[in-house]
PDB file of C-alpha atoms and ligand atoms in Angstrom:
ATOM      1  CA  UNK A   1      91.671 116.672  98.218  1.00  0.00           C
ATOM      2  CA  UNK A   2      91.207 118.107  95.537  1.00  0.00           C
ATOM      3  CA  UNK A   3      90.899 117.348  91.399  1.00  0.00           C
ATOM      4  CA  UNK A   4      93.116 120.072  90.217  1.00  0.00           C
ATOM      5  CA  UNK A   5      95.769 119.179  93.806  1.00  0.00           C
ATOM      6  CA  UNK A   6      96.141 115.807  92.797  1.00  0.00           C
ATOM      7  CA  UNK A   7      96.215 116.705  89.320  1.00  0.00           C
ATOM      8  CA  UNK A   8      99.964 118.846  90.328  1.00  0.00           C
ATOM      9  CA  UNK A   9     100.239 115.774  91.659  1.00  0.00           C
ATOM     10  CA  UNK A  10     100.588 114.299  89.331  1.00  0.00           C
ATOM     11  CA  UNK A  11     102.560 116.637  86.987  1.00  0.00           C
ATOM     12  CA  UNK A  12     105.049 116.237  89.901  1.00  0.00           C
ATOM     13  CA  UNK A  13     105.099 112.674  89.073  1.00  0.00           C
ATOM     14  CA  UNK A  14     105.906 112.973  85.485  1.00  0.00           C
ATOM     15  CA  UNK A  15     109.297 115.621  86.445  1.00  0.00           C
ATOM     16  CA  UNK A  16     111.251 111.413  87.412  1.00  0.00           C
ATOM     17  CA  UNK A  17     110.000 110.231  84.169  1.00  0.00           C
ATOM     18  CA  UNK A  18     112.253 107.360  83.310  1.00  0.00           C
ATOM     19  CA  UNK A  19     111.887 107.445  79.354  1.00  0.00           C
ATOM     20  CA  UNK A  20     115.061 107.589  76.937  1.00  0.00           C
ATOM     21  CA  UNK A  21     113.723 105.284  74.960  1.00  0.00           C
ATOM     22  CA  UNK A  22     109.741 106.888  73.954  1.00  0.00           C
ATOM     23  CA  UNK A  23     110.838 109.944  74.642  1.00  0.00           C
ATOM     24  CA  UNK A  24     106.369 109.827  76.420  1.00  0.00           C
ATOM     25  CA  UNK A  25     106.982 110.674  80.516  1.00  0.00           C
ATOM     26  CA  UNK A  26     104.118 109.820  82.160  1.00  0.00           C
ATOM     27  CA  UNK A  27     103.173 110.986  85.563  1.00  0.00           C
ATOM     28  CA  UNK A  28     100.325 108.937  87.994  1.00  0.00           C
ATOM     29  CA  UNK A  29      99.181 110.861  91.351  1.00  0.00           C
ATOM     30  CA  UNK A  30      96.548 107.892  92.980  1.00  0.00           C
ATOM     31  CA  UNK A  31      94.213 108.698  95.860  1.00  0.00           C
ATOM     32  CA  UNK A  32      93.746 106.424  98.898  1.00  0.00           C
ATOM     33  CA  UNK A  33      90.449 106.457 100.865  1.00  0.00           C
ATOM     34  CA  UNK A  34      92.298 107.463 103.367  1.00  0.00           C
ATOM     35  CA  UNK A  35      93.794 110.364 102.211  1.00  0.00           C
ATOM     36  CA  UNK A  36      97.826 108.650 100.932  1.00  0.00           C
ATOM     37  CA  UNK A  37      98.782 109.834  97.620  1.00  0.00           C
ATOM     38  CA  UNK A  38     101.186 108.081  95.857  1.00  0.00           C
ATOM     39  CA  UNK A  39     102.996 108.560  92.924  1.00  0.00           C
ATOM     40  CA  UNK A  40     104.179 107.208  90.186  1.00  0.00           C
ATOM     41  CA  UNK A  41     106.267 108.148  86.531  1.00  0.00           C
ATOM     42  CA  UNK A  42     106.657 105.104  83.914  1.00  0.00           C
ATOM     43  CA  UNK A  43     109.953 103.637  83.928  1.00  0.00           C
ATOM     44  CA  UNK A  44     111.252 101.929  80.579  1.00  0.00           C
ATOM     45  CA  UNK A  45     113.757  99.740  79.559  1.00  0.00           C
ATOM     46  CA  UNK A  46     116.413  98.827  77.616  1.00  0.00           C
ATOM     47  CA  UNK A  47     115.039  95.263  76.671  1.00  0.00           C
ATOM     48  CA  UNK A  48     111.025  97.392  76.384  1.00  0.00           C
ATOM     49  CA  UNK A  49     108.566  95.433  77.853  1.00  0.00           C
ATOM     50  CA  UNK A  50     109.883  95.281  81.841  1.00  0.00           C
ATOM     51  CA  UNK A  51     109.152  98.880  81.371  1.00  0.00           C
ATOM     52  CA  UNK A  52     105.834  99.679  83.617  1.00  0.00           C
ATOM     53  CA  UNK A  53     103.458 102.385  83.899  1.00  0.00           C
ATOM     54  CA  UNK A  54     103.033 105.624  85.518  1.00  0.00           C
ATOM     55  CA  UNK A  55      99.225 104.357  86.767  1.00  0.00           C
ATOM     56  CA  UNK A  56     100.881 101.560  87.715  1.00  0.00           C
ATOM     57  CA  UNK A  57     104.157 102.162  89.481  1.00  0.00           C
ATOM     58  CA  UNK A  58     101.647 104.520  92.191  1.00  0.00           C
ATOM     59  CA  UNK A  59      99.656 101.426  92.582  1.00  0.00           C
ATOM     60  CA  UNK A  60     102.127  98.872  93.075  1.00  0.00           C
ATOM     61  CA  UNK A  61     103.597 101.807  95.653  1.00  0.00           C
ATOM     62  CA  UNK A  62     100.580 101.306  97.685  1.00  0.00           C
ATOM     63  CA  UNK A  63      99.898  98.091  97.834  1.00  0.00           C
ATOM     64  CA  UNK A  64     103.550  97.373  99.294  1.00  0.00           C
ATOM     65  CA  UNK A  65     103.224  99.899 101.411  1.00  0.00           C
ATOM     66  CA  UNK A  66      99.994  98.249 102.709  1.00  0.00           C
ATOM     67  CA  UNK A  67      96.913 100.400 100.940  1.00  0.00           C
ATOM     68  CA  UNK A  68      94.798  98.556  99.035  1.00  0.00           C
ATOM     69  CA  UNK A  69      91.303 101.095  98.692  1.00  0.00           C
ATOM     70  CA  UNK A  70      91.555 103.797  96.029  1.00  0.00           C
ATOM     71  CA  UNK A  71      89.494 106.549  95.494  1.00  0.00           C
ATOM     72  CA  UNK A  72      91.077 108.797  92.226  1.00  0.00           C
ATOM     73  CA  UNK A  73      94.678 108.349  89.900  1.00  0.00           C
ATOM     74  CA  UNK A  74      95.264 111.489  88.295  1.00  0.00           C
ATOM     75  CA  UNK A  75      97.411 111.137  84.751  1.00  0.00           C
ATOM     76  CA  UNK A  76      99.153 113.030  83.081  1.00  0.00           C
ATOM     77  CA  UNK A  77     101.135 112.170  79.471  1.00  0.00           C
ATOM     78  CA  UNK A  78     102.931 113.426  76.585  1.00  0.00           C
ATOM     79  CA  UNK A  79     106.357 113.714  74.988  1.00  0.00           C
ATOM     80  CA  UNK A  80     108.744 115.056  77.544  1.00  0.00           C
ATOM     81  CA  UNK A  81     110.257 117.940  75.644  1.00  0.00           C
ATOM     82  CA  UNK A  82     107.313 119.371  75.567  1.00  0.00           C
ATOM     83  CA  UNK A  83     104.555 120.382  78.361  1.00  0.00           C
ATOM     84  CA  UNK A  84     101.591 117.869  78.242  1.00  0.00           C
ATOM     85  CA  UNK A  85      98.691 118.816  75.176  1.00  0.00           C
ATOM     86  CA  UNK A  86      97.117 116.190  75.529  1.00  0.00           C
ATOM     87  CA  UNK A  87      94.832 113.983  77.460  1.00  0.00           C
ATOM     88  CA  UNK A  88      97.227 109.933  78.614  1.00  0.00           C
ATOM     89  CA  UNK A  89      94.928 107.668  79.147  1.00  0.00           C
ATOM     90  CA  UNK A  90      95.574 104.190  80.943  1.00  0.00           C
ATOM     91  CA  UNK A  91      96.505 101.599  78.577  1.00  0.00           C
ATOM     92  CA  UNK A  92      94.789  98.246  78.806  1.00  0.00           C
ATOM     93  CA  UNK A  93      97.596  96.486  81.147  1.00  0.00           C
ATOM     94  CA  UNK A  94      96.943  99.460  83.845  1.00  0.00           C
ATOM     95  CA  UNK A  95      92.971  99.670  83.341  1.00  0.00           C
ATOM     96  CA  UNK A  96      92.627  95.350  84.187  1.00  0.00           C
ATOM     97  CA  UNK A  97      95.503  96.556  87.681  1.00  0.00           C
ATOM     98  CA  UNK A  98      93.294  98.796  88.766  1.00  0.00           C
ATOM     99  CA  UNK A  99      90.106  96.567  88.161  1.00  0.00           C
ATOM    100  CA  UNK A 100      91.739  94.153  90.891  1.00  0.00           C
ATOM    101  CA  UNK A 101      91.404  96.768  93.452  1.00  0.00           C
ATOM    102  CA  UNK A 102      88.857  99.877  92.179  1.00  0.00           C
ATOM    103  CA  UNK A 103      85.672  99.471  92.734  1.00  0.00           C
ATOM    104  CA  UNK A 104      84.372 100.139  88.734  1.00  0.00           C
ATOM    105  CA  UNK A 105      81.225 102.316  89.495  1.00  0.00           C
ATOM    106  CA  UNK A 106      83.001 104.935  91.466  1.00  0.00           C
ATOM    107  CA  UNK A 107      86.710 104.800  91.052  1.00  0.00           C
ATOM    108  CA  UNK A 108      87.597 108.066  88.979  1.00  0.00           C
ATOM    109  CA  UNK A 109      90.215 108.295  86.060  1.00  0.00           C
ATOM    110  CA  UNK A 110      91.325 111.928  85.488  1.00  0.00           C
ATOM    111  CA  UNK A 111      93.165 113.161  82.567  1.00  0.00           C
ATOM    112  CA  UNK A 112      94.479 115.605  82.424  1.00  0.00           C
ATOM    113  CA  UNK A 113      96.273 118.665  80.211  1.00  0.00           C
ATOM    114  CA  UNK A 114      96.200 120.794  83.085  1.00  0.00           C
ATOM    115  CA  UNK A 115      95.273 122.017  86.179  1.00  0.00           C
ATOM    116  CA  UNK A 116      92.189 123.171  84.542  1.00  0.00           C
ATOM    117  CA  UNK A 117      91.608 121.149  81.639  1.00  0.00           C
ATOM    118  CA  UNK A 118      90.785 117.790  82.571  1.00  0.00           C
ATOM    119  CA  UNK A 119      88.201 114.843  81.879  1.00  0.00           C
ATOM    120  CA  UNK A 120      86.906 112.488  84.691  1.00  0.00           C
ATOM    121  CA  UNK A 121      85.946 109.197  83.725  1.00  0.00           C
ATOM    122  CA  UNK A 122      84.662 106.459  86.419  1.00  0.00           C
ATOM    123  CA  UNK A 123      86.894 102.928  85.875  1.00  0.00           C
ATOM    124  CA  UNK A 124      83.925 101.260  84.447  1.00  0.00           C
ATOM    125  CA  UNK A 125      83.131 103.606  81.583  1.00  0.00           C
ATOM    126  CA  UNK A 126      87.158 102.743  80.705  1.00  0.00           C
ATOM    127  CA  UNK A 127      87.207  99.288  80.887  1.00  0.00           C
ATOM    128  CA  UNK A 128      83.241  98.532  80.495  1.00  0.00           C
ATOM    129  CA  UNK A 129      82.824  94.314  81.312  1.00  0.00           C
ATOM    130  CA  UNK A 130      86.341  94.260  82.533  1.00  0.00           C
ATOM    131  CA  UNK A 131      87.017  91.397  84.300  1.00  0.00           C
ATOM    132  CA  UNK A 132      88.125  91.540  87.775  1.00  0.00           C
ATOM    133  CA  UNK A 133      88.071  89.826  91.535  1.00  0.00           C
ATOM    134  CA  UNK A 134      84.522  89.811  91.767  1.00  0.00           C
ATOM    135  CA  UNK A 135      84.027  87.142  88.166  1.00  0.00           C
ATOM    136  CA  UNK A 136      85.943  83.632  89.900  1.00  0.00           C
TER     137      UNK A 136
HETATM  138  N1  LIG B   1     103.033 104.462  79.767  1.00  0.00           N
HETATM  139  C1  LIG B   1     101.847 105.158  80.927  1.00  0.00           C
HETATM  140  O1  LIG B   1     103.156 105.235  81.154  1.00  0.00           O
HETATM  141  N2  LIG B   1     100.620 104.837  80.805  1.00  0.00           N
HETATM  142  C2  LIG B   1      99.323 104.206  80.002  1.00  0.00           C
HETATM  143  O2  LIG B   1      98.437 103.716  80.729  1.00  0.00           O
HETATM  144  C3  LIG B   1     100.164 104.809  78.594  1.00  0.00           C
HETATM  145  C4  LIG B   1     101.974 104.486  78.207  1.00  0.00           C
HETATM  146  C5  LIG B   1     104.348 105.086  79.161  1.00  0.00           C
HETATM  147  C6  LIG B   1     105.023 103.917  78.844  1.00  0.00           C
HETATM  148  C7  LIG B   1     106.039 103.948  77.782  1.00  0.00           C
HETATM  149  O3  LIG B   1     106.674 104.570  78.596  1.00  0.00           O
HETATM  150  C8  LIG B   1     105.304 105.037  77.376  1.00  0.00           C
HETATM  151  O4  LIG B   1     104.182 105.226  78.286  1.00  0.00           O
HETATM  152  C9  LIG B   1     104.954 104.686  75.861  1.00  0.00           C
HETATM  153  O5  LIG B   1     104.133 104.292  75.543  1.00  0.00           O
END
């Protein structure tokens, strides 16, 4: 799957965002090493703290279906009422969850404004010196 195709999937996921409180809609598409793709959106809550980010929704869907080996994730986010106009970087909690399952040197995080405007980082670039399973 190309970066562009994965970004398109993230935009599809964003359409399902449940964000009545922040108005910030996020979509993520997670590519597994076996080729499967899991979509995730942010899911907010009236009590605020139970809110789940799009990236974690996608990762938890994958793990709960038995897929734990990932190669890339595409993320798109912005004001729900407008086209995406900035890069939505994963929050610290999502970076920590990625650290649990992904190789920081090879897992790629794609932040996109559109299918032809995106940047790619390794997990290590966005989460240097992170704490993971290898530290225990
Ligand atoms: N959000 C994500 O879905 N992913 C992130 O990595 C950052 C933040 C969501 C959570 C909340 O619903 C909204 O964006 C505003 O913070």
